[in-house]
Amino acid sequence: MTSTSVFAALAPYGWDSAWADAFTPYDAEGLLPGRVLRVDRGQCDVVTADGVVRADTAFVTPHDPMRVVCTGDWVAVEPAGTPRYVRTYLPRRTAFVRSTSSKRSEGQILAANVDHAIVAVSLAVELDLGRIERFLALAWESGAQPVVVLTKADLVPDAVTLSHLVQDVETTAPGVPVLPVSAVDGDGLEVLVAVVSGGTSVLLGQSGAGKSTLANALLGEDVMEVQAARDVDGKGRHTTTTRNLLALPGGGVLIDTPGLRGVGLWDAEAGVGQVFSEIEELAGRCRFQDCAHESEPGCAVRSAVDAGELPVRRLESYRKLMRENQWIVAKTDARLRAEIKKDWKRKGAEGRAAMEAKRGGRWR
């Protein structure tokens, strides 16, 4: 098969000249380029110029969760064989990583080579702004452009109320498009279709957020199974159980993911900083470079809170995510662990000294 025919066959899945150049050494070995559509139990479905093939991933490091083959990878696969093997994957342009639920210090890769991260948030339940910020930190850190889609917008028929909800999320997501969408009546879909038509998009969100319904609307057919969310809390069961990559009819590629109950950060300091860009900007005006934004003199962040320019909730959420991220990083960094313990001891000593001073003043 000629390089031109390979290009034509794989272009709908995101193949371009840069990927072709990166694949050159493997082409010389007689391997086939392909993109991973889904992975399960050590095997994966790979779309190649010859069609979709089933391949074993045993040759790619199986014990490192960050180096396993994942949905969205471009891989070099054997042209034939039983079983057929994936030999390697091409260097990733972007990667979505979260911390695993295990006690070990590991990251789990969710999807690779993504251009847009669509964070689906259901309007059927009360907005959880803190969770949205967590998803956005994950998205920014990956290198993709986040987009928040407020699904089930038809459940908020009042235009003024819907506008207020959009504004609340926009305040929480600086620099991120926020699109109210109804997959039922099609409102807002045209704008979203225009966004996802350029590149690869991944759908993220909790179970019951309407991801599969949204995916079907973008695909123009009922490809993904849909289950009703519970009326009590708007949550649903895991309709999607694997990450699936699908070519969209209007151009672009979509990766649908299972609902994420836990969204642990994984070395996402830059992502957190992007989500809370207004706090990072204020922090640059603080008198002390290592200001903790608590009671230090000359703290621009606290001044903004006192003036009503920065919501207390935003500052508390920022602190929470930064602490969590610091703890995750410290699991693999002995020096940082020592610094954190030293800082805790210092703050403890300062707290005890302040308490003693208060007691002394009271007893005199």
PDB file of C-alpha atoms in Angstrom, residues 37-48 51-57 77-78 80-86:
ATOM      1  CA  LEU A  37      -9.552   2.700  19.164  1.00  0.00           C
ATOM      2  CA  ARG A  38      -9.925   0.900  22.499  1.00  0.00           C
ATOM      3  CA  VAL A  39      -7.907  -1.172  24.963  1.00  0.00           C
ATOM      4  CA  ASP A  40      -9.057  -4.028  27.162  1.00  0.00           C
ATOM      5  CA  ARG A  41      -7.288  -6.877  28.979  1.00  0.00           C
ATOM      6  CA  GLY A  42      -3.893  -6.421  27.377  1.00  0.00           C
ATOM      7  CA  GLN A  43      -5.232  -6.209  23.830  1.00  0.00           C
ATOM      8  CA  CYS A  44      -6.414  -3.363  21.672  1.00  0.00           C
ATOM      9  CA  ASP A  45      -8.354  -2.576  18.509  1.00  0.00           C
ATOM     10  CA  VAL A  46      -6.217  -0.590  16.075  1.00  0.00           C
ATOM     11  CA  VAL A  47      -7.482   1.137  12.942  1.00  0.00           C
ATOM     12  CA  THR A  48      -4.956   0.760  10.106  1.00  0.00           C
ATOM     13  CA  GLY A  51      -8.945  -1.939   8.440  1.00  0.00           C
ATOM     14  CA  VAL A  52      -9.376  -2.553  12.166  1.00  0.00           C
ATOM     15  CA  VAL A  53      -7.077  -5.227  13.611  1.00  0.00           C
ATOM     16  CA  ARG A  54      -6.836  -6.833  17.045  1.00  0.00           C
ATOM     17  CA  ALA A  55      -3.353  -6.647  18.563  1.00  0.00           C
ATOM     18  CA  ASP A  56      -1.585  -7.690  21.747  1.00  0.00           C
ATOM     19  CA  THR A  57       0.200  -4.983  23.799  1.00  0.00           C
ATOM     20  CA  VAL A  77       1.742  -2.801  14.673  1.00  0.00           C
ATOM     21  CA  GLU A  78       2.895  -6.001  13.021  1.00  0.00           C
ATOM     22  CA  ALA A  80       0.493 -10.140  10.290  1.00  0.00           C
ATOM     23  CA  GLY A  81       0.762 -12.855  12.897  1.00  0.00           C
ATOM     24  CA  THR A  82      -1.284 -14.770  15.442  1.00  0.00           C
ATOM     25  CA  PRO A  83      -1.255 -13.113  17.832  1.00  0.00           C
ATOM     26  CA  ARG A  84      -0.413  -9.805  16.216  1.00  0.00           C
ATOM     27  CA  TYR A  85       1.603  -7.405  18.398  1.00  0.00           C
ATOM     28  CA  VAL A  86       1.891  -3.666  18.915  1.00  0.00           C
TER      29      VAL A  86
END
